[in-house]
mmCIF file of C-alpha atoms in Angstrom:
data_model
loop_
_atom_site.group_PDB
_atom_site.id
_atom_site.type_symbol
_atom_site.label_atom_id
_atom_site.label_comp_id
_atom_site.label_asym_id
_atom_site.label_seq_id
_atom_site.Cartn_x
_atom_site.Cartn_y
_atom_site.Cartn_z
ATOM 1 C CA UNK A 1 0.258 -0.265 0.039
ATOM 2 C CA UNK A 2 1.317 3.601 -0.828
ATOM 3 C CA UNK A 3 2.534 5.617 2.591
ATOM 4 C CA UNK A 4 -0.028 7.640 4.193
ATOM 5 C CA UNK A 5 0.350 11.910 3.652
ATOM 6 C CA UNK A 6 1.238 11.474 7.556
ATOM 7 C CA UNK A 7 4.618 9.608 6.605
ATOM 8 C CA UNK A 8 5.498 12.458 4.225
ATOM 9 C CA UNK A 9 4.797 15.456 6.634
ATOM 10 C CA UNK A 10 6.545 14.439 9.632
ATOM 11 C CA UNK A 11 9.800 13.806 7.183
ATOM 12 C CA UNK A 12 8.800 17.514 6.267
ATOM 13 C CA UNK A 13 6.974 17.869 3.417
ATOM 14 C CA UNK A 14 4.656 21.070 3.008
ATOM 15 C CA UNK A 15 3.270 20.110 -0.690
ATOM 16 C CA UNK A 16 2.008 17.017 -2.214
ATOM 17 C CA UNK A 17 0.658 16.838 -6.299
ATOM 18 C CA UNK A 18 -1.684 14.605 -7.528
ATOM 19 C CA UNK A 19 -0.727 14.218 -11.104
ATOM 20 C CA UNK A 20 -1.245 11.227 -13.437
ATOM 21 C CA UNK A 21 -2.539 10.192 -15.607
ATOM 22 C CA UNK A 22 -5.132 11.658 -14.935
ATOM 23 C CA UNK A 23 -5.939 11.933 -11.279
ATOM 24 C CA UNK A 24 -9.608 13.054 -11.047
ATOM 25 C CA UNK A 25 -10.115 9.448 -12.719
ATOM 26 C CA UNK A 26 -9.403 7.743 -9.690
ATOM 27 C CA UNK A 27 -12.365 6.260 -7.508
ATOM 28 C CA UNK A 28 -10.422 8.226 -4.341
ATOM 29 C CA UNK A 29 -9.311 11.410 -5.785
ATOM 30 C CA UNK A 30 -11.733 13.831 -3.979
ATOM 31 C CA UNK A 31 -10.729 11.370 -0.742
ATOM 32 C CA UNK A 32 -7.117 11.238 -1.240
ATOM 33 C CA UNK A 33 -7.146 15.101 -1.680
ATOM 34 C CA UNK A 34 -8.769 16.151 1.541
ATOM 35 C CA UNK A 35 -6.920 13.433 3.390
ATOM 36 C CA UNK A 36 -3.506 15.186 2.373
ATOM 37 C CA UNK A 37 -5.148 18.616 2.713
ATOM 38 C CA UNK A 38 -6.617 17.314 6.472
ATOM 39 C CA UNK A 39 -3.096 16.274 7.356
ATOM 40 C CA UNK A 40 -1.544 19.696 6.842
ATOM 41 C CA UNK A 41 -0.157 19.560 4.000
ATOM 42 C CA UNK A 42 -0.431 21.518 0.127
ATOM 43 C CA UNK A 43 -2.125 20.316 -2.754
ATOM 44 C CA UNK A 44 -1.639 20.714 -5.931
ATOM 45 C CA UNK A 45 -3.736 18.904 -8.578
ATOM 46 C CA UNK A 46 -2.100 18.297 -11.872
ATOM 47 C CA UNK A 47 -5.118 17.802 -14.226
ATOM 48 C CA UNK A 48 -5.838 18.181 -17.820
ATOM 49 C CA UNK A 49 -9.279 19.356 -17.329
ATOM 50 C CA UNK A 50 -11.279 17.517 -19.912
ATOM 51 C CA UNK A 51 -13.655 16.161 -17.153
ATOM 52 C CA UNK A 52 -14.840 18.454 -14.025
ATOM 53 C CA UNK A 53 -17.587 16.930 -12.193
ATOM 54 C CA UNK A 54 -19.072 19.435 -9.144
ATOM 55 C CA UNK A 55 -17.310 17.411 -6.437
ATOM 56 C CA UNK A 56 -13.789 18.613 -7.988
ATOM 57 C CA UNK A 57 -14.494 21.991 -8.317
ATOM 58 C CA UNK A 58 -15.739 22.016 -4.430
ATOM 59 C CA UNK A 59 -12.581 20.801 -3.837
ATOM 60 C CA UNK A 60 -10.228 22.939 -5.989
ATOM 61 C CA UNK A 61 -11.710 26.184 -4.476
ATOM 62 C CA UNK A 62 -10.332 24.830 -1.125
ATOM 63 C CA UNK A 63 -7.259 27.905 -0.095
ATOM 64 C CA UNK A 64 -4.782 24.983 0.546
ATOM 65 C CA UNK A 65 -5.624 23.134 -2.680
ATOM 66 C CA UNK A 66 -3.660 24.642 -6.211
ATOM 67 C CA UNK A 67 -4.752 23.537 -10.248
ATOM 68 C CA UNK A 68 -2.316 23.031 -12.668
ATOM 69 C CA UNK A 69 -2.990 22.050 -16.622
ATOM 70 C CA UNK A 70 -1.197 21.644 -19.677
ATOM 71 C CA UNK A 71 -2.662 23.584 -22.983
ATOM 72 C CA UNK A 72 -1.195 22.378 -25.863
ATOM 73 C CA UNK A 73 -2.267 24.783 -28.249
ATOM 74 C CA UNK A 74 -5.011 27.633 -29.014
ATOM 75 C CA UNK A 75 -6.127 25.606 -32.538
ATOM 76 C CA UNK A 76 -7.881 23.447 -31.104
ATOM 77 C CA UNK A 77 -6.739 20.558 -33.757
ATOM 78 C CA UNK A 78 -3.457 20.781 -33.129
ATOM 79 C CA UNK A 79 -4.295 20.604 -28.778
ATOM 80 C CA UNK A 80 -6.667 17.232 -30.077
ATOM 81 C CA UNK A 81 -4.018 16.119 -32.392
ATOM 82 C CA UNK A 82 -1.046 16.381 -28.868
ATOM 83 C CA UNK A 83 -3.942 14.283 -26.393
ATOM 84 C CA UNK A 84 -5.580 12.298 -28.844
ATOM 85 C CA UNK A 85 -8.566 12.681 -27.654
ATOM 86 C CA UNK A 86 -10.824 14.810 -30.080
ATOM 87 C CA UNK A 87 -12.508 17.618 -28.381
ATOM 88 C CA UNK A 88 -10.150 18.024 -25.360
ATOM 89 C CA UNK A 89 -8.832 21.604 -26.298
ATOM 90 C CA UNK A 90 -12.719 22.477 -25.778
ATOM 91 C CA UNK A 91 -13.539 20.948 -22.458
ATOM 92 C CA UNK A 92 -9.820 22.139 -21.175
ATOM 93 C CA UNK A 93 -9.999 25.237 -22.250
ATOM 94 C CA UNK A 94 -14.233 26.089 -20.979
ATOM 95 C CA UNK A 95 -12.471 24.788 -17.711
ATOM 96 C CA UNK A 96 -9.706 27.228 -17.861
ATOM 97 C CA UNK A 97 -11.972 29.915 -18.222
ATOM 98 C CA UNK A 98 -14.288 28.358 -15.265
ATOM 99 C CA UNK A 99 -12.030 28.268 -13.049
ATOM 100 C CA UNK A 100 -10.726 31.654 -13.318
ATOM 101 C CA UNK A 101 -14.330 33.110 -13.169
ATOM 102 C CA UNK A 102 -14.723 30.973 -9.749
ATOM 103 C CA UNK A 103 -11.313 32.574 -8.956
ATOM 104 C CA UNK A 104 -9.260 29.193 -8.461
ATOM 105 C CA UNK A 105 -5.785 30.162 -9.174
ATOM 106 C CA UNK A 106 -4.556 28.039 -12.263
ATOM 107 C CA UNK A 107 -1.011 27.040 -13.252
ATOM 108 C CA UNK A 108 -1.072 26.414 -17.400
ATOM 109 C CA UNK A 109 1.903 25.102 -18.575
ATOM 110 C CA UNK A 110 2.376 25.639 -23.174
ATOM 111 C CA UNK A 111 4.645 23.072 -23.939
ATOM 112 C CA UNK A 112 5.891 23.436 -27.635
ATOM 113 C CA UNK A 113 7.633 21.132 -30.336
ATOM 114 C CA UNK A 114 9.711 24.059 -31.344
ATOM 115 C CA UNK A 115 7.183 26.211 -32.691
ATOM 116 C CA UNK A 116 7.736 29.021 -30.357
ATOM 117 C CA UNK A 117 5.266 31.094 -32.225
ATOM 118 C CA UNK A 118 2.087 29.170 -31.512
ATOM 119 C CA UNK A 119 3.470 28.684 -27.726
ATOM 120 C CA UNK A 120 3.101 32.511 -27.419
ATOM 121 C CA UNK A 121 -0.240 32.677 -29.290
ATOM 122 C CA UNK A 122 -1.681 30.634 -26.772
ATOM 123 C CA UNK A 123 -0.100 32.046 -23.640
ATOM 124 C CA UNK A 124 -1.962 35.280 -24.999
ATOM 125 C CA UNK A 125 -4.687 33.884 -25.294
ATOM 126 C CA UNK A 126 -4.645 32.086 -21.955
ATOM 127 C CA UNK A 127 -3.516 35.729 -20.175
ATOM 128 C CA UNK A 128 -6.379 36.843 -22.062
ATOM 129 C CA UNK A 129 -8.814 35.018 -19.711
ATOM 130 C CA UNK A 130 -7.090 36.252 -16.964
ATOM 131 C CA UNK A 131 -4.243 33.591 -16.300
ATOM 132 C CA UNK A 132 -1.742 35.032 -14.404
ATOM 133 C CA UNK A 133 1.029 32.588 -14.130
ATOM 134 C CA UNK A 134 1.625 30.838 -17.722
ATOM 135 C CA UNK A 135 4.820 28.827 -18.257
ATOM 136 C CA UNK A 136 6.243 28.179 -21.708
ATOM 137 C CA UNK A 137 8.543 25.685 -22.473
ATOM 138 C CA UNK A 138 9.582 22.730 -24.801
ATOM 139 C CA UNK A 139 8.428 19.298 -24.859
ATOM 140 C CA UNK A 140 10.939 17.349 -23.047
ATOM 141 C CA UNK A 141 11.407 13.821 -24.549
ATOM 142 C CA UNK A 142 10.259 11.140 -21.677
ATOM 143 C CA UNK A 143 7.018 9.418 -20.478
ATOM 144 C CA UNK A 144 5.079 9.017 -24.011
ATOM 145 C CA UNK A 145 6.948 12.050 -25.443
ATOM 146 C CA UNK A 146 10.075 10.030 -25.928
ATOM 147 C CA UNK A 147 8.117 7.434 -27.737
ATOM 148 C CA UNK A 148 10.960 4.675 -28.307
ATOM 149 C CA UNK A 149 13.858 7.029 -27.528
ATOM 150 C CA UNK A 150 15.256 5.424 -24.255
ATOM 151 C CA UNK A 151 14.902 8.114 -21.649
ATOM 152 C CA UNK A 152 17.752 10.390 -20.790
ATOM 153 C CA UNK A 153 18.666 12.507 -17.803
ATOM 154 C CA UNK A 154 19.934 15.199 -20.010
ATOM 155 C CA UNK A 155 16.366 16.108 -20.736
ATOM 156 C CA UNK A 156 15.524 16.421 -16.661
ATOM 157 C CA UNK A 157 15.888 19.643 -15.097
ATOM 158 C CA UNK A 158 18.795 18.822 -12.734
ATOM 159 C CA UNK A 159 16.830 19.788 -9.929
ATOM 160 C CA UNK A 160 15.403 15.784 -9.340
ATOM 161 C CA UNK A 161 15.759 14.685 -5.841
ATOM 162 C CA UNK A 162 16.676 18.330 -4.442
ATOM 163 C CA UNK A 163 13.760 18.014 -1.766
ATOM 164 C CA UNK A 164 11.053 16.187 -3.884
ATOM 165 C CA UNK A 165 10.149 13.191 -4.371
ATOM 166 C CA UNK A 166 7.820 10.882 -6.106
ATOM 167 C CA UNK A 167 5.580 8.114 -5.116
ATOM 168 C CA UNK A 168 4.565 5.834 -8.476
ATOM 169 C CA UNK A 169 1.253 3.904 -8.493
ATOM 170 C CA UNK A 170 3.092 0.228 -7.364
ATOM 171 C CA UNK A 171 5.077 1.979 -4.444
ATOM 172 C CA UNK A 172 8.763 3.054 -6.693
ATOM 173 C CA UNK A 173 9.542 6.180 -5.662
ATOM 174 C CA UNK A 174 11.130 8.175 -8.097
ATOM 175 C CA UNK A 175 13.519 11.470 -7.984
ATOM 176 C CA UNK A 176 10.689 14.080 -9.844
ATOM 177 C CA UNK A 177 7.483 13.235 -11.807
ATOM 178 C CA UNK A 178 9.556 13.854 -15.175
ATOM 179 C CA UNK A 179 12.446 11.435 -14.445
ATOM 180 C CA UNK A 180 9.837 8.331 -13.846
ATOM 181 C CA UNK A 181 12.837 5.953 -15.027
ATOM 182 C CA UNK A 182 15.734 6.984 -12.043
ATOM 183 C CA UNK A 183 13.837 5.390 -8.974
ATOM 184 C CA UNK A 184 15.220 4.820 -5.531
ATOM 185 C CA UNK A 185 13.017 2.429 -3.836
ATOM 186 C CA UNK A 186 10.160 0.956 -3.441
ATOM 187 C CA UNK A 187 7.706 1.406 -0.454
ATOM 188 C CA UNK A 188 5.316 -0.862 -0.616
ATOM 189 C CA UNK A 189 4.925 -2.695 2.986
ATOM 190 C CA UNK A 190 7.758 -0.404 4.083
ATOM 191 C CA UNK A 191 7.462 2.989 5.266
ATOM 192 C CA UNK A 192 8.806 5.802 3.077
ATOM 193 C CA UNK A 193 11.554 6.850 5.385
ATOM 194 C CA UNK A 194 13.049 3.869 4.388
ATOM 195 C CA UNK A 195 13.429 5.358 0.606
ATOM 196 C CA UNK A 196 13.431 9.343 1.614
ATOM 197 C CA UNK A 197 15.298 10.191 4.755
ATOM 198 C CA UNK A 198 14.019 13.223 6.990
ATOM 199 C CA UNK A 199 16.096 16.442 6.584
ATOM 200 C CA UNK A 200 15.842 19.971 7.124
ATOM 201 C CA UNK A 201 14.437 22.238 4.665
ATOM 202 C CA UNK A 202 10.672 21.884 3.084
ATOM 203 C CA UNK A 203 10.060 19.364 0.920
ATOM 204 C CA UNK A 204 7.628 18.129 -1.848
ATOM 205 C CA UNK A 205 6.134 14.679 -2.228
ATOM 206 C CA UNK A 206 3.822 13.678 -5.369
ATOM 207 C CA UNK A 207 1.979 11.318 -5.894
ATOM 208 C CA UNK A 208 1.025 9.815 -9.642
ATOM 209 C CA UNK A 209 -2.525 8.444 -9.485
ATOM 210 C CA UNK A 210 -5.427 8.295 -11.809
ATOM 211 C CA UNK A 211 -5.939 6.854 -15.179
ATOM 212 C CA UNK A 212 -4.403 7.325 -18.591
ATOM 213 C CA UNK A 213 -4.796 10.944 -20.499
#
């Protein structure tokens, strides 16, 4: 069983990020997030914002919960091609607008594969919606984006494992949510401190849950 959030708090964690796949598809998503908040953690939900239910909005409105998503393009066909899901652009775009309307601070990543102009158009559209936190970056060749290429540490930011760790669905602990191919142990049947010893300074724990994006 994946360790309880209280173990992360005991090790000095201040924030947990729920990502996936898509975390909102997990049947226990809301309960997991609320348990983390009740344990004293801030919670960041990284969602594709394809399908957000009323109970999700109520959770996202909590002051200790933050929201993040990815907006692949201001052009619907381009966004849908990346996600592989027709209609995903319309849904994500509408839910970003809804988050802003509800006063929910949303962080949006705009990732490009070399077309900087396209990314800047998406940034301008998001800012016009009222999104204040937009980050433009390149697609890194890890995870699904790597295709048949072997993952490389050259694609990582260099801060992996620096007061952060990612607990994967099977209990493996990786250095970050992007560098999932770099694992340091497994917490199945053991405490989180068996892999992540306590140290001074704030720590961020990330949990990968949910289905496929």
